[in-house]
XYZ file of C-alpha atoms in Angstrom:
179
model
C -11.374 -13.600 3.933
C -14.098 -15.776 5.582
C -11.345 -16.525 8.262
C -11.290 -13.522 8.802
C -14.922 -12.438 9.536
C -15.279 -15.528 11.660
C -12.091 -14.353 13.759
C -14.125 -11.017 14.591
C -17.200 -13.199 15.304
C -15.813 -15.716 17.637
C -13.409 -12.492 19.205
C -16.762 -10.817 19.602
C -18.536 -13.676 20.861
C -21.052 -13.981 18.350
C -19.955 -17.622 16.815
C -23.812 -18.296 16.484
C -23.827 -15.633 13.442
C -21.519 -17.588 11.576
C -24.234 -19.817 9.594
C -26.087 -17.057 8.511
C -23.043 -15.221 7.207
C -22.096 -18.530 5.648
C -23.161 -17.490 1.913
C -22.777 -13.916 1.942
C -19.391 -13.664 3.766
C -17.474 -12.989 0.223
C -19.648 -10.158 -0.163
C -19.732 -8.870 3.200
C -15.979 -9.120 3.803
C -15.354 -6.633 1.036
C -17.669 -4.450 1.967
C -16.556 -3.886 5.285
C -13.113 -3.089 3.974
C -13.323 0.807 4.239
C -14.844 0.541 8.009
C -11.687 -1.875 8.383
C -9.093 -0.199 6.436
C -8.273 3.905 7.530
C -9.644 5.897 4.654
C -7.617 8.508 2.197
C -7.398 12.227 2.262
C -9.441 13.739 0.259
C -10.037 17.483 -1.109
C -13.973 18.531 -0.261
C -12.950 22.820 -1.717
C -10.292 23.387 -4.426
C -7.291 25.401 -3.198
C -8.574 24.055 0.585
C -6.461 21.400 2.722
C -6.524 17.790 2.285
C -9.125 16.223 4.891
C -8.978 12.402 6.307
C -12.423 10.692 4.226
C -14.549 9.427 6.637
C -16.271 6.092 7.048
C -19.333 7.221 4.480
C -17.113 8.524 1.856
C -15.247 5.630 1.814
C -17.667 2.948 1.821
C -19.709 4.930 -0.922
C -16.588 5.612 -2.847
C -15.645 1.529 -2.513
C -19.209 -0.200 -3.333
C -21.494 2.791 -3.486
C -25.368 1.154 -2.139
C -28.661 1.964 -3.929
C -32.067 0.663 -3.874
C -33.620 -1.648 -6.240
C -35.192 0.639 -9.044
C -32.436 2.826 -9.350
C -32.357 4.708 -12.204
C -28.985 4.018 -13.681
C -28.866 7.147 -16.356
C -30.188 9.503 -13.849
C -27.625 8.033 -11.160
C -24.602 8.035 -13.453
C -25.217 12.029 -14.051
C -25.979 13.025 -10.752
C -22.382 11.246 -9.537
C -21.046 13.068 -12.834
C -21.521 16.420 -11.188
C -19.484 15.506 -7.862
C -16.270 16.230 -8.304
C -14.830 13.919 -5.408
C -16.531 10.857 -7.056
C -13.578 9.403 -9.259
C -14.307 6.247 -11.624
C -14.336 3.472 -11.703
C -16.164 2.156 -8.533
C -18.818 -0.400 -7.581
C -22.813 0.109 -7.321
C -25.064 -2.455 -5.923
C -28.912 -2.848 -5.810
C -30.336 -3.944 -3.067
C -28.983 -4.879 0.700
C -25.260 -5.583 1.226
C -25.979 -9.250 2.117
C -28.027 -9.617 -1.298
C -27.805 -7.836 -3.909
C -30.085 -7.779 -6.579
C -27.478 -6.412 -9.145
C -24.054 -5.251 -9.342
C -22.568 -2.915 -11.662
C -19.038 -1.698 -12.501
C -18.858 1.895 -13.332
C -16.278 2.915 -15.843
C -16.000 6.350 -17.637
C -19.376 7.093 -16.803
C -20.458 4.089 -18.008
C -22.379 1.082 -15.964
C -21.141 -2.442 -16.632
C -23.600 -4.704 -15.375
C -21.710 -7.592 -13.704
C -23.347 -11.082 -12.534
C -22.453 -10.410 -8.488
C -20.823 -8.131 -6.161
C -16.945 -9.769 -6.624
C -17.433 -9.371 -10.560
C -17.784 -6.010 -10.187
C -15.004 -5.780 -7.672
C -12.849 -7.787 -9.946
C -13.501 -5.461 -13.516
C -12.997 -2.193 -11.420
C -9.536 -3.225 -10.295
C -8.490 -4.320 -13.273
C -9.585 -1.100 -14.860
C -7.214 0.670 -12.634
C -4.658 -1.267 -14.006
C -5.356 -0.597 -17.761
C -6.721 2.390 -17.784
C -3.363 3.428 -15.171
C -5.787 5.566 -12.857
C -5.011 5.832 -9.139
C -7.392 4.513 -6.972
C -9.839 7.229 -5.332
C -7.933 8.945 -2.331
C -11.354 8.103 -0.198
C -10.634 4.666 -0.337
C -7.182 3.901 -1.622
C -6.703 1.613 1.249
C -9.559 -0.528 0.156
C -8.106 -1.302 -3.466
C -4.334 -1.202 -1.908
C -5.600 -4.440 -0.028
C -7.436 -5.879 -3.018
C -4.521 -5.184 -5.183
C -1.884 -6.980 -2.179
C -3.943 -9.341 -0.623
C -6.319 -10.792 -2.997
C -4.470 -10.327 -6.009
C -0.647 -10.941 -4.236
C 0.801 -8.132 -6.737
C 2.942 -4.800 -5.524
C 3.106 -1.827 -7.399
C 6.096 -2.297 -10.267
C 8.851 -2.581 -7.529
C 7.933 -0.476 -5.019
C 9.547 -1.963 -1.577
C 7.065 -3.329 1.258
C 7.294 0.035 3.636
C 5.371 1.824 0.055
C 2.226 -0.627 1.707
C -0.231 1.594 3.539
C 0.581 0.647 7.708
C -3.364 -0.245 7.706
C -3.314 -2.684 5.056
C 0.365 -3.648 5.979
C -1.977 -4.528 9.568
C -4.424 -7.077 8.630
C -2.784 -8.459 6.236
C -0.357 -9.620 9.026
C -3.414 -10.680 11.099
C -4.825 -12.438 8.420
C -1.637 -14.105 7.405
C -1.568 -15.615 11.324
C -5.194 -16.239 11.202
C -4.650 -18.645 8.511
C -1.361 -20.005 9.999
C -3.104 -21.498 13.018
């Protein structure tokens, strides 16, 4: 994916930036997956329509962001209350070019994890074993992590069952890397 984030750089004409992002583009191009990717509908009432997520539920839902000093216990029941926040996700201390720690949240549970793509890598798997769906706010997100990163469909499902977002850059990455 650090083709990728260099594309947008040089497209945007900011090829200076790519040194700095040198180190931290693995965690930065996952990140910016849900500001990439269109987020999923998601229900805010029960009994009340389906809604499009946007951005902030998405990229909170994905890799949620806290400052260093977080209170794990007291964060894992406050998200226990909110009954759009489906496990398992992502939680990082710190800023999204460093974190200080990473954590994978599972049953109400936090897994600490050495970096960001550990804890990227146990929550999809948990999906997997567990069999949960991935949260509607940023089903996109894990759709691409699932097809692009891992290069595994859903048990058989044909290509059109790919989200048209994710169906998207992963033909521009596929001719990003082709060139």
């Amino acid at each position: 994916m650090d083709i990728f984030v260099a594309t947008l750089l040089t497209e945007w004409e900011l090829e200076e930036l790519i040194p700095v992002f040198k180190d931290d583009i693995l965690n930065l191009s996952v990140q910016v997956l849900p500001l990439i990717l269109t987020p999923g509908a998601i229900v805010r009432n029960p009994g009340a329509k389906k809604i499009r997520a946007g951005v902030l539920d998405a990229l909170s839902a994905f890799i949620d962001v806290k400052p260093v000093g977080t209170n794990i216990p007291d964060y894992l029941q406050e998200v226990s209350k909110d009954e759009n926040r489906t496990q398992p996700f992502v939680i990082i201390m710190g800023d999204r070019r460093h974190p200080s720690q990473a954590f994978a949240i599972i049953e109400r549970v936090a897994l600490p994890v050495c970096d960001l793509l550990e804890a990227v890598d146990l929550c999809f798997k948990s999906f997997f074993v567990l069999d949960i769906n991935y949260p509607n706010q940023c089903s996109t997100s894990w759709e691409f992590v699932q097809r692009y990163i891992f290069q595994f469909g859903d048990g058989g499902k044909e290509m059109k069952s790919i989200s048209p977002s994710v169906r998207s850059l992963r033909t521009f990455l596929s001719q990003g890397t082709t060139s």
